Amino acid sequence: MNSVVRSGAARTAVADEREADIEAAAGKMSRLRFLIALDALLVEGSVSRAAERLGIGTPAMSRLLGQIREIYGDPIFLRRGRTMVPTPFAEQLRQRLRALATEAEALLNASGRMEPVATAPARTSLPRPLLKAPPLAMRQTVTLEGEPTPEQLALRLNEIAQDAEPQRRLAKHIATIGTGPGHSRPLTMEEAEEAMSIVLAGEADPIQIGALFVALQYRGIVAPELAGLVRAARQMAGLQPPGSAAADLDWPAYLSPRRGSAPWFLFSAKLLANAGKRVLLHGLDGREAYLDTALAYLGIRVCGSVGEARSRLETDRIAFLPLGSISVQLRALMQLYALFEMRSPLNLLVHLLNPLGASASLLGVPGHSYREIMRDAAALLGWQDLTIISNSRDVAQAMPPRAMPLVHLFDGEPEESIVKSAARQEPHRARTGMNTMEFWSAVWEGAARDEHAVDVVVTTTAIALCLLEGKGMAWDDAYALAKRLWSERT
């Protein structure tokens, strides 16, 4: 009797174990839908279009995206206006997901050709996709007669070998990003680096240059693409790696010729130099937006080469380096603005040049949507310490009395903070009879009073001090030190 009871209990235990295994397997199978959903999101770049592609409702797709974010612990997409930009992590998954989805479809349809690749690519943290050339798009339900399939298009681009002519290789990259929504993908960091190297080497057709940058701008650049462009530009210009200790602070200042406000940020840079910090400013040239007048007034030398800037930092602790002295090719490319009448990824690239490999960078970024892209690109490039102020597209400068969200890298780790200045009201300047630059210099000399302008300078200086000193300096201490530096400026 006891043996029968034990036998029944054993059968029950085995049955329970099998049910648990079945439930676990079912759970794993159900998780595959997240990969299908993520693949559709990456291809379409839109929640609504991905939902339409998979035949589900937009709210259901939004819930799937939320669950995908929880699974990976990554935002997956960042909102940029009306578009969604994939994070660097999501970009790493793109080709593997495309290969997996395409091969699954081929197996279910009992058709398609799978071509495994034996070798793994260099400089990547993820294995090579299963397919030799993952298609950029999904198959259409209805196709036109003679219309090539996504697989055929992908194979055609893949046939362009690494030893092909430069213009042909660049054409491959343009086709990869420019075929249109749902039929293209962003470039990898290595692909973007190759494309930019071809352009800077003078091996691209002028039409290709315009097509490349307009396609990137229209679709919206992602962090790996931007990092690849910057890496090519720095390599072609022979710039020093980050952390080379030639400068303490890198401060890009690419001012628009239409900018009419006074360059208060230069006072902050001068205060830091007075405190012993080596500050390198770089921009288009000294003639833009009062810069020539302002630099001369403060005794900041405009340098004709990277080597001269390095020497000037040793003696004066502050210097301005025009873009043309960094790279003649980049300066020429920046003039494409007159032909496009719009900005391009070049306007982001120059902010990340860091010509002397300073240990810290202070950036002004055009709009909130670019903050994370610039920060992630800097991290991919190996930048360790960085602060981004997103209220000015030309240069890092505080804008009190508004609370300012800041994006950082501290020792390579991303962080965010909010700074509230001491100002209580918006700027208001009484009529003085002086023009913009006369009033600007009078504030420095103490001949004119403008509490708001002083708070712009002090707050900007405090932000830079917190960046340079790292987490060890509290905001109140940095602000107090910045006030003291201002009071002792003359």
Short mmCIF file of C-alpha atoms in Angstrom, two decimals:
data_model
loop_
_atom_site.label_atom_id
_atom_site.label_comp_id
_atom_site.label_asym_id
_atom_site.label_seq_id
_atom_site.Cartn_x
_atom_site.Cartn_y
_atom_site.Cartn_z
CA MET A 1 0.00 0.00 0.00
CA ASN A 2 2.78 2.41 0.90
CA SER A 3 4.61 1.65 -2.35
CA VAL A 4 1.45 2.46 -4.33
CA VAL A 5 1.13 5.79 -2.53
CA ARG A 6 4.78 6.59 -3.18
CA SER A 7 4.40 5.64 -6.82
CA GLY A 8 1.36 7.92 -7.19
CA ALA A 9 3.18 10.77 -5.49
CA ALA A 10 6.15 10.28 -7.80
CA ARG A 11 3.89 10.38 -10.89
CA THR A 12 2.27 13.56 -9.57
CA ALA A 13 5.67 15.15 -9.03
CA VAL A 14 6.78 14.20 -12.54
CA ALA A 15 3.55 15.61 -14.00
CA ASP A 16 4.00 18.84 -12.06
CA GLU A 17 7.56 19.11 -13.30
CA ARG A 18 6.47 18.56 -16.90
CA GLU A 19 3.78 21.22 -16.57
CA ALA A 20 6.36 23.62 -15.17
CA ASP A 21 8.67 22.86 -18.10
CA ILE A 22 5.83 23.42 -20.56
CA GLU A 23 4.95 26.74 -18.92
CA ALA A 24 8.59 27.80 -18.99
CA ALA A 25 8.89 26.84 -22.67
CA ALA A 26 5.68 28.70 -23.45
CA GLY A 27 7.07 31.74 -21.67
CA LYS A 28 10.25 31.60 -23.73
CA MET A 29 8.26 31.19 -26.95
CA SER A 30 6.07 34.16 -26.09
CA ARG A 31 9.17 36.29 -25.61
CA LEU A 32 10.02 35.78 -29.29
CA ARG A 33 7.26 38.26 -30.12
CA PHE A 34 9.41 40.97 -28.58
CA LEU A 35 12.14 40.29 -31.16
CA ILE A 36 9.63 40.44 -34.00
CA ALA A 37 8.21 43.70 -32.64
CA LEU A 38 11.66 45.24 -32.15
CA ASP A 39 12.68 44.29 -35.67
CA ALA A 40 9.57 45.99 -37.08
CA LEU A 41 10.21 49.10 -34.96
CA LEU A 42 13.81 49.37 -36.15
CA VAL A 43 12.84 48.92 -39.79
CA GLU A 44 9.91 51.34 -39.75
CA GLY A 45 11.20 53.87 -37.21
CA SER A 46 7.63 54.47 -36.05
CA VAL A 47 5.29 52.80 -33.56
CA SER A 48 2.23 53.28 -35.76
CA ARG A 49 3.89 52.00 -38.94
CA ALA A 50 5.39 49.01 -37.11
CA ALA A 51 1.94 48.20 -35.68
CA GLU A 52 0.41 48.41 -39.16
CA ARG A 53 3.15 46.17 -40.53
CA LEU A 54 2.44 43.48 -37.91
CA GLY A 55 -1.34 43.88 -38.08
CA ILE A 56 -1.82 44.99 -34.47
CA GLY A 57 -3.05 48.19 -32.87
CA THR A 58 -0.76 51.10 -32.06
CA PRO A 59 -1.48 50.86 -28.28
CA ALA A 60 -0.48 47.19 -28.34
CA MET A 61 2.78 48.06 -30.09
CA SER A 62 3.45 50.80 -27.54
CA ARG A 63 2.99 48.26 -24.74
CA LEU A 64 5.40 45.88 -26.48
CA LEU A 65 7.98 48.67 -26.75
CA GLY A 66 7.59 49.35 -23.03
CA GLN A 67 8.17 45.68 -22.25
CA ILE A 68 11.19 45.56 -24.58
CA ARG A 69 12.68 48.49 -22.69
CA GLU A 70 12.19 46.65 -19.40
CA ILE A 71 13.79 43.46 -20.76
CA TYR A 72 16.93 45.18 -22.01
CA GLY A 73 17.11 47.99 -19.47
CA ASP A 74 17.63 50.43 -22.32
CA PRO A 75 15.39 53.18 -23.79
CA ILE A 76 15.77 51.51 -27.24
CA PHE A 77 14.44 54.68 -28.92
CA LEU A 78 14.78 58.37 -28.13
CA ARG A 79 12.16 60.87 -29.24
CA ARG A 80 13.43 63.50 -31.66
CA GLY A 81 10.62 65.74 -32.83
CA ARG A 82 8.18 63.47 -34.65
CA THR A 83 10.71 60.71 -35.21
CA MET A 84 12.30 58.03 -33.02
CA VAL A 85 16.07 57.59 -33.00
CA PRO A 86 17.49 54.19 -31.94
CA THR A 87 20.00 54.08 -29.08
CA PRO A 88 23.50 52.67 -29.72
CA PHE A 89 22.44 49.41 -28.03
CA ALA A 90 19.42 49.07 -30.33
CA GLU A 91 21.66 49.69 -33.33
CA GLN A 92 23.83 46.74 -32.30
CA LEU A 93 20.76 44.50 -32.46
CA ARG A 94 19.49 45.73 -35.81
CA GLN A 95 21.27 43.44 -38.27
CA ARG A 96 20.93 40.35 -36.10
CA LEU A 97 17.19 40.91 -35.80
CA ARG A 98 16.85 41.48 -39.55
CA ALA A 99 18.75 38.26 -40.25
CA LEU A 100 16.72 36.30 -37.70
CA ALA A 101 13.36 37.58 -38.98
CA THR A 102 14.29 37.03 -42.62
CA GLU A 103 15.52 33.49 -42.05
CA ALA A 104 12.45 32.64 -39.99
CA GLU A 105 10.22 33.88 -42.81
CA ALA A 106 12.25 31.91 -45.35
CA LEU A 107 11.93 28.73 -43.29
CA LEU A 108 8.19 29.16 -42.85
CA ASN A 109 7.75 29.72 -46.59
CA ALA A 110 10.09 26.85 -47.45
CA SER A 111 12.04 29.23 -49.64
CA GLY A 112 14.97 31.56 -49.44
CA ARG A 113 18.67 31.04 -49.30
CA MET A 114 20.66 31.07 -46.09
CA GLU A 115 24.35 31.79 -46.43
CA PRO A 116 26.17 31.42 -43.12
CA VAL A 117 29.31 33.45 -42.63
CA ALA A 118 32.33 31.75 -41.16
CA THR A 119 34.30 34.76 -40.05
CA ALA A 120 33.33 37.37 -37.46
CA PRO A 121 33.83 41.06 -38.21
CA ALA A 122 36.52 43.07 -36.47
CA ARG A 123 35.78 45.66 -33.77
CA THR A 124 32.26 44.56 -32.83
CA SER A 125 30.82 43.37 -29.55
CA LEU A 126 28.15 41.19 -31.15
CA PRO A 127 28.51 38.12 -33.45
CA ARG A 128 27.97 38.48 -37.20
CA PRO A 129 24.38 38.14 -38.44
CA LEU A 130 23.36 34.72 -39.71
CA LEU A 131 22.82 36.02 -43.23
CA LYS A 132 25.63 37.34 -45.34
CA ALA A 133 23.54 40.38 -46.26
CA PRO A 134 20.51 40.97 -44.00
CA PRO A 135 17.81 42.80 -46.01
CA LEU A 136 17.14 46.38 -44.98
CA ALA A 137 13.37 46.07 -45.42
CA MET A 138 10.58 43.54 -44.95
CA ARG A 139 8.84 41.80 -47.84
CA GLN A 140 5.83 43.64 -49.22
CA THR A 141 2.51 41.82 -49.30
CA VAL A 142 2.03 42.85 -52.93
CA THR A 143 5.04 43.41 -55.19
CA LEU A 144 5.27 44.79 -58.70
CA GLU A 145 6.36 42.56 -61.55
CA GLY A 146 10.12 42.68 -61.82
CA GLU A 147 10.49 44.50 -58.51
CA PRO A 148 13.60 43.25 -56.65
CA THR A 149 13.02 41.72 -53.25
CA PRO A 150 14.67 43.16 -50.12
CA GLU A 151 16.99 40.15 -50.10
CA GLN A 152 18.09 40.84 -53.68
CA LEU A 153 18.71 44.52 -52.91
CA ALA A 154 20.78 43.62 -49.85
CA LEU A 155 22.87 41.12 -51.82
CA ARG A 156 23.45 43.69 -54.57
CA LEU A 157 24.88 46.18 -52.04
CA ASN A 158 26.88 43.44 -50.36
CA GLU A 159 28.58 42.62 -53.67
CA ILE A 160 30.37 45.99 -53.49
CA ALA A 161 33.61 44.80 -51.94
CA GLN A 162 35.95 46.67 -49.61
CA ASP A 163 38.50 46.97 -52.41
CA ALA A 164 36.04 48.58 -54.82
CA GLU A 165 36.58 52.11 -56.06
CA PRO A 166 35.93 54.78 -53.36
CA GLN A 167 32.95 56.30 -55.17
CA ARG A 168 31.32 52.88 -55.48
CA ARG A 169 31.86 52.14 -51.78
CA LEU A 170 30.42 55.52 -50.85
CA ALA A 171 27.43 54.85 -53.12
CA LYS A 172 26.80 51.69 -51.11
CA HIS A 173 26.63 53.68 -47.86
CA ILE A 174 24.34 56.32 -49.40
CA ALA A 175 21.98 53.61 -50.66
CA THR A 176 21.99 51.98 -47.22
CA ILE A 177 20.69 55.12 -45.51
CA GLY A 178 18.81 56.83 -48.33
CA THR A 179 16.36 54.33 -49.79
CA GLY A 180 13.51 55.69 -47.71
CA PRO A 181 11.55 54.87 -44.52
CA GLY A 182 11.27 51.14 -43.98
CA HIS A 183 13.79 50.38 -46.72
CA SER A 184 17.02 51.65 -45.18
CA ARG A 185 19.02 51.49 -41.98
CA PRO A 186 21.59 53.67 -40.21
CA LEU A 187 25.25 53.05 -40.86
CA THR A 188 27.41 51.28 -38.34
CA MET A 189 30.22 53.26 -36.75
CA GLU A 190 32.74 51.62 -39.09
CA GLU A 191 30.62 52.31 -42.20
CA ALA A 192 30.17 55.97 -41.26
CA GLU A 193 33.90 56.29 -40.64
CA GLU A 194 34.67 54.86 -44.09
CA ALA A 195 32.14 57.15 -45.78
CA MET A 196 33.58 60.25 -44.10
CA SER A 197 37.15 59.18 -44.87
CA ILE A 198 36.30 58.93 -48.58
CA VAL A 199 34.78 62.43 -48.49
CA LEU A 200 37.71 64.01 -46.63
CA ALA A 201 40.24 62.30 -48.90
CA GLY A 202 38.70 64.07 -51.89
CA GLU A 203 37.65 60.78 -53.50
CA ALA A 204 33.89 61.43 -53.51
CA ASP A 205 31.84 62.96 -56.28
CA PRO A 206 30.39 66.35 -55.16
CA ILE A 207 26.86 65.04 -55.74
CA GLN A 208 27.61 62.12 -53.40
CA ILE A 209 28.73 64.50 -50.65
CA GLY A 210 25.45 66.39 -50.77
CA ALA A 211 23.42 63.19 -50.95
CA LEU A 212 25.21 61.69 -47.94
CA PHE A 213 24.74 64.61 -45.57
CA VAL A 214 21.20 65.47 -46.67
CA ALA A 215 20.13 61.84 -46.26
CA LEU A 216 21.66 61.69 -42.78
CA GLN A 217 20.02 64.96 -41.77
CA TYR A 218 16.59 64.13 -43.18
CA ARG A 219 16.41 60.69 -41.59
CA GLY A 220 18.05 61.77 -38.35
CA ILE A 221 21.58 60.80 -37.40
CA VAL A 222 22.20 58.21 -34.67
CA ALA A 223 25.09 58.07 -32.20
CA PRO A 224 27.19 55.36 -33.94
CA GLU A 225 26.98 57.27 -37.24
CA LEU A 226 28.04 60.54 -35.62
CA ALA A 227 30.89 58.82 -33.78
CA GLY A 228 32.10 57.28 -37.04
CA LEU A 229 32.06 60.66 -38.82
CA VAL A 230 34.00 62.27 -35.96
CA ARG A 231 36.53 59.46 -35.76
CA ALA A 232 37.30 59.80 -39.48
CA ALA A 233 37.62 63.59 -39.19
CA ARG A 234 39.96 63.37 -36.20
CA GLN A 235 42.09 60.71 -37.87
CA MET A 236 42.38 62.63 -41.16
CA ALA A 237 43.35 65.81 -39.23
CA GLY A 238 45.91 63.93 -37.11
CA LEU A 239 44.37 65.08 -33.83
CA GLN A 240 45.45 63.85 -30.41
CA PRO A 241 43.47 61.13 -28.59
CA PRO A 242 41.23 62.17 -25.68
CA GLY A 243 42.96 62.61 -22.36
CA SER A 244 46.33 63.56 -23.87
CA ALA A 245 46.63 66.37 -21.27
CA ALA A 246 47.45 69.15 -23.76
CA ALA A 247 44.31 71.01 -22.57
CA ASP A 248 42.05 70.84 -19.54
CA LEU A 249 38.81 71.99 -21.17
CA ASP A 250 37.62 71.80 -24.77
CA TRP A 251 34.99 74.48 -25.52
CA PRO A 252 33.51 74.48 -29.07
CA ALA A 253 32.09 77.86 -30.18
CA TYR A 254 30.63 77.54 -33.69
CA LEU A 255 28.60 80.74 -33.69
CA SER A 256 26.08 81.47 -36.39
CA PRO A 257 26.84 84.61 -38.44
CA ARG A 258 23.25 85.64 -37.65
CA ARG A 259 23.87 85.51 -33.90
CA GLY A 260 23.40 89.00 -32.48
CA SER A 261 23.84 88.44 -28.74
CA ALA A 262 27.01 89.24 -26.83
CA PRO A 263 29.50 86.37 -26.26
CA TRP A 264 29.22 86.23 -22.45
CA PHE A 265 30.69 82.72 -22.46
CA LEU A 266 34.10 84.21 -23.30
CA PHE A 267 34.18 85.90 -19.89
CA SER A 268 33.65 82.48 -18.28
CA ALA A 269 36.46 80.97 -20.35
CA LYS A 270 38.75 83.84 -19.35
CA LEU A 271 37.88 83.39 -15.65
CA LEU A 272 38.82 79.71 -15.86
CA ALA A 273 42.12 80.60 -17.54
CA ASN A 274 42.81 83.13 -14.78
CA ALA A 275 42.25 80.29 -12.32
CA GLY A 276 44.96 78.20 -14.03
CA LYS A 277 42.81 76.01 -16.29
CA ARG A 278 43.94 75.50 -19.88
CA VAL A 279 40.94 76.27 -22.08
CA LEU A 280 40.86 75.66 -25.84
CA LEU A 281 38.11 77.40 -27.77
CA HIS A 282 37.52 76.44 -31.40
CA GLY A 283 35.05 77.62 -34.01
CA LEU A 284 34.56 78.71 -37.60
CA ASP A 285 36.82 81.75 -37.43
CA GLY A 286 37.27 84.94 -35.44
CA ARG A 287 35.10 87.04 -37.75
CA GLU A 288 31.83 85.36 -36.79
CA ALA A 289 29.35 87.08 -34.45
CA TYR A 290 31.64 89.68 -32.80
CA LEU A 291 34.26 87.04 -32.05
CA ASP A 292 37.18 88.93 -33.56
CA THR A 293 36.44 91.99 -31.44
CA ALA A 294 35.81 89.98 -28.28
CA LEU A 295 38.89 87.76 -28.60
CA ALA A 296 41.15 90.76 -29.19
CA TYR A 297 39.66 92.62 -26.22
CA LEU A 298 40.36 89.72 -23.83
CA GLY A 299 43.80 89.03 -25.27
CA ILE A 300 42.86 85.56 -26.52
CA ARG A 301 45.17 84.62 -29.40
CA VAL A 302 43.71 83.22 -32.63
CA CYS A 303 46.08 80.38 -33.57
CA GLY A 304 47.07 79.30 -37.04
CA SER A 305 47.73 75.64 -36.24
CA VAL A 306 47.13 72.95 -33.67
CA GLY A 307 50.77 73.16 -32.62
CA GLU A 308 50.55 76.92 -32.02
CA ALA A 309 47.39 76.41 -29.94
CA ARG A 310 49.21 73.86 -27.80
CA SER A 311 52.08 76.29 -27.20
CA ARG A 312 49.73 79.17 -26.48
CA LEU A 313 47.93 77.15 -23.79
CA GLU A 314 51.22 76.68 -21.98
CA THR A 315 51.85 80.44 -21.84
CA ASP A 316 48.39 82.07 -21.81
CA ARG A 317 46.25 79.08 -20.64
CA ILE A 318 43.62 80.05 -23.23
CA ALA A 319 43.54 80.09 -27.06
CA PHE A 320 41.12 80.11 -29.98
CA LEU A 321 41.64 77.66 -32.87
CA PRO A 322 39.71 78.27 -36.12
CA LEU A 323 38.26 75.23 -37.86
CA GLY A 324 40.35 76.00 -40.95
CA SER A 325 43.48 75.53 -38.84
CA ILE A 326 42.21 72.11 -37.74
CA SER A 327 41.05 70.81 -41.11
CA VAL A 328 40.81 72.71 -44.39
CA GLN A 329 38.48 70.02 -45.73
CA LEU A 330 36.04 70.37 -42.83
CA ARG A 331 36.00 74.14 -43.17
CA ALA A 332 35.13 73.78 -46.86
CA LEU A 333 32.38 71.26 -46.07
CA MET A 334 30.82 73.63 -43.54
CA GLN A 335 30.25 76.05 -46.40
CA LEU A 336 27.68 73.62 -47.81
CA TYR A 337 25.18 75.41 -45.56
CA ALA A 338 24.92 78.15 -48.18
CA LEU A 339 23.93 75.52 -50.77
CA PHE A 340 21.46 73.64 -48.53
CA GLU A 341 20.07 76.51 -46.40
CA MET A 342 19.91 74.03 -43.54
CA ARG A 343 22.22 72.46 -41.02
CA SER A 344 23.67 68.99 -41.49
CA PRO A 345 25.48 66.42 -39.30
CA LEU A 346 28.63 68.47 -39.92
CA ASN A 347 27.29 71.02 -37.44
CA LEU A 348 27.25 68.31 -34.77
CA LEU A 349 30.55 66.74 -35.84
CA VAL A 350 32.66 69.87 -35.27
CA HIS A 351 31.51 70.12 -31.65
CA LEU A 352 33.04 66.70 -30.93
CA LEU A 353 36.42 67.29 -32.57
CA ASN A 354 38.29 68.04 -29.31
CA PRO A 355 41.43 69.02 -31.27
CA LEU A 356 43.93 68.77 -28.40
CA GLY A 357 42.37 65.76 -26.70
CA ALA A 358 41.29 67.75 -23.63
CA SER A 359 40.31 65.73 -20.60
CA ALA A 360 36.88 67.41 -20.47
CA SER A 361 34.50 68.98 -23.01
CA LEU A 362 31.75 71.58 -22.52
CA LEU A 363 29.21 71.54 -25.36
CA GLY A 364 26.20 73.53 -26.46
CA VAL A 365 23.72 71.32 -28.30
CA PRO A 366 20.79 72.36 -30.52
CA GLY A 367 17.72 71.13 -28.67
CA HIS A 368 16.92 68.39 -26.19
CA SER A 369 16.66 65.69 -28.86
CA TYR A 370 20.39 65.84 -29.61
CA ARG A 371 21.63 65.71 -26.01
CA GLU A 372 21.70 61.93 -25.67
CA ILE A 373 22.93 61.44 -29.25
CA MET A 374 25.92 63.72 -28.66
CA ARG A 375 26.65 62.17 -25.26
CA ASP A 376 26.44 58.60 -26.60
CA ALA A 377 28.63 59.47 -29.58
CA ALA A 378 31.22 60.97 -27.22
CA ALA A 379 31.13 57.81 -25.11
CA LEU A 380 31.69 55.67 -28.21
CA LEU A 381 34.72 57.84 -29.02
CA GLY A 382 36.19 57.28 -25.57
CA TRP A 383 35.43 60.67 -24.04
CA GLN A 384 35.49 60.41 -20.24
CA ASP A 385 34.21 63.76 -18.94
CA LEU A 386 31.61 65.84 -20.72
CA THR A 387 28.81 68.30 -19.95
CA ILE A 388 26.12 69.32 -22.43
CA ILE A 389 23.95 72.42 -22.14
CA SER A 390 21.06 72.10 -24.58
CA ASN A 391 19.72 75.66 -24.60
CA SER A 392 22.10 76.97 -27.25
CA ARG A 393 22.98 75.35 -30.56
CA ASP A 394 26.21 77.30 -31.03
CA VAL A 395 28.12 77.25 -27.76
CA ALA A 396 27.79 76.16 -24.14
CA GLN A 397 26.40 79.14 -22.24
CA ALA A 398 23.98 79.19 -19.32
CA MET A 399 20.59 80.84 -19.75
CA PRO A 400 19.26 81.88 -16.33
CA PRO A 401 16.78 82.21 -14.73
CA ARG A 402 15.41 79.03 -16.32
CA ALA A 403 16.24 75.67 -14.76
CA MET A 404 18.80 74.02 -17.03
CA PRO A 405 18.89 70.24 -17.53
CA LEU A 406 22.46 69.08 -18.06
CA VAL A 407 23.69 65.82 -19.56
CA HIS A 408 27.08 64.51 -18.41
CA LEU A 409 29.73 61.90 -18.76
CA PHE A 410 31.72 61.44 -15.56
CA ASP A 411 34.52 58.87 -15.91
CA GLY A 412 32.69 57.61 -18.98
CA GLU A 413 29.40 57.01 -17.16
CA PRO A 414 26.25 58.91 -18.24
CA GLU A 415 24.52 61.15 -15.69
CA GLU A 416 21.96 63.96 -15.69
CA SER A 417 21.40 66.96 -13.43
CA ILE A 418 19.43 70.20 -13.24
CA VAL A 419 20.97 73.57 -12.42
CA LYS A 420 18.97 76.46 -11.02
CA SER A 421 20.70 79.82 -11.09
CA ALA A 422 20.34 82.62 -8.58
CA ALA A 423 18.66 84.95 -11.12
CA ARG A 424 15.02 85.76 -10.44
CA GLN A 425 13.96 87.54 -13.60
CA GLU A 426 14.43 87.56 -17.35
CA PRO A 427 17.12 89.85 -18.78
CA HIS A 428 16.28 93.52 -19.09
CA ARG A 429 18.80 96.09 -20.19
CA ALA A 430 18.23 99.78 -19.78
CA ARG A 431 19.07 102.04 -22.69
CA THR A 432 22.70 103.11 -22.37
CA GLY A 433 23.55 104.52 -25.80
CA MET A 434 26.16 101.76 -26.24
CA ASN A 435 26.11 99.05 -28.88
CA THR A 436 26.22 95.34 -28.00
CA MET A 437 29.99 94.97 -27.77
CA GLU A 438 30.53 98.31 -26.03
CA PHE A 439 28.09 97.26 -23.33
CA TRP A 440 29.69 93.79 -23.17
CA SER A 441 33.14 95.23 -22.48
CA ALA A 442 31.73 97.80 -20.06
CA VAL A 443 30.26 94.98 -17.93
CA TRP A 444 33.69 93.36 -17.74
CA GLU A 445 35.29 96.63 -16.71
CA GLY A 446 32.57 97.37 -14.16
CA ALA A 447 31.54 100.55 -15.97
CA ALA A 448 28.07 99.12 -16.62
CA ARG A 449 25.85 96.97 -14.40
CA ASP A 450 23.82 94.02 -15.62
CA GLU A 451 22.97 91.48 -12.93
CA HIS A 452 21.51 89.05 -15.41
CA ALA A 453 24.62 89.08 -17.62
CA VAL A 454 26.83 88.57 -14.56
CA ASP A 455 24.72 85.58 -13.54
CA VAL A 456 25.09 84.12 -17.06
CA VAL A 457 28.87 84.34 -16.67
CA VAL A 458 28.97 83.05 -13.09
CA THR A 459 26.57 80.15 -13.75
CA THR A 460 28.46 79.11 -16.90
CA THR A 461 31.73 79.24 -14.99
CA ALA A 462 30.28 77.15 -12.16
CA ILE A 463 29.06 74.49 -14.61
CA ALA A 464 32.57 74.29 -16.10
CA LEU A 465 34.15 74.06 -12.62
CA CYS A 466 31.87 71.15 -11.68
CA LEU A 467 32.90 69.39 -14.89
CA LEU A 468 36.61 69.96 -14.34
CA GLU A 469 36.58 69.05 -10.65
CA GLY A 470 34.25 66.06 -11.10
CA LYS A 471 31.80 64.82 -8.51
CA GLY A 472 33.99 66.10 -5.71
CA MET A 473 32.75 69.70 -6.07
CA ALA A 474 29.25 70.59 -4.87
CA TRP A 475 27.23 73.09 -6.88
CA ASP A 476 27.10 75.69 -4.11
CA ASP A 477 30.89 75.56 -3.77
CA ALA A 478 31.38 75.87 -7.53
CA TYR A 479 29.01 78.82 -7.73
CA ALA A 480 30.73 80.57 -4.81
CA LEU A 481 34.14 80.05 -6.42
CA ALA A 482 32.82 81.36 -9.76
CA LYS A 483 31.52 84.50 -8.02
CA ARG A 484 34.90 85.04 -6.42
CA LEU A 485 36.68 84.61 -9.76
CA TRP A 486 34.35 87.23 -11.26
CA SER A 487 34.99 89.68 -8.45
CA GLU A 488 38.76 89.23 -8.87
CA ARG A 489 38.74 89.35 -12.69
CA THR A 490 40.58 92.69 -13.04
#
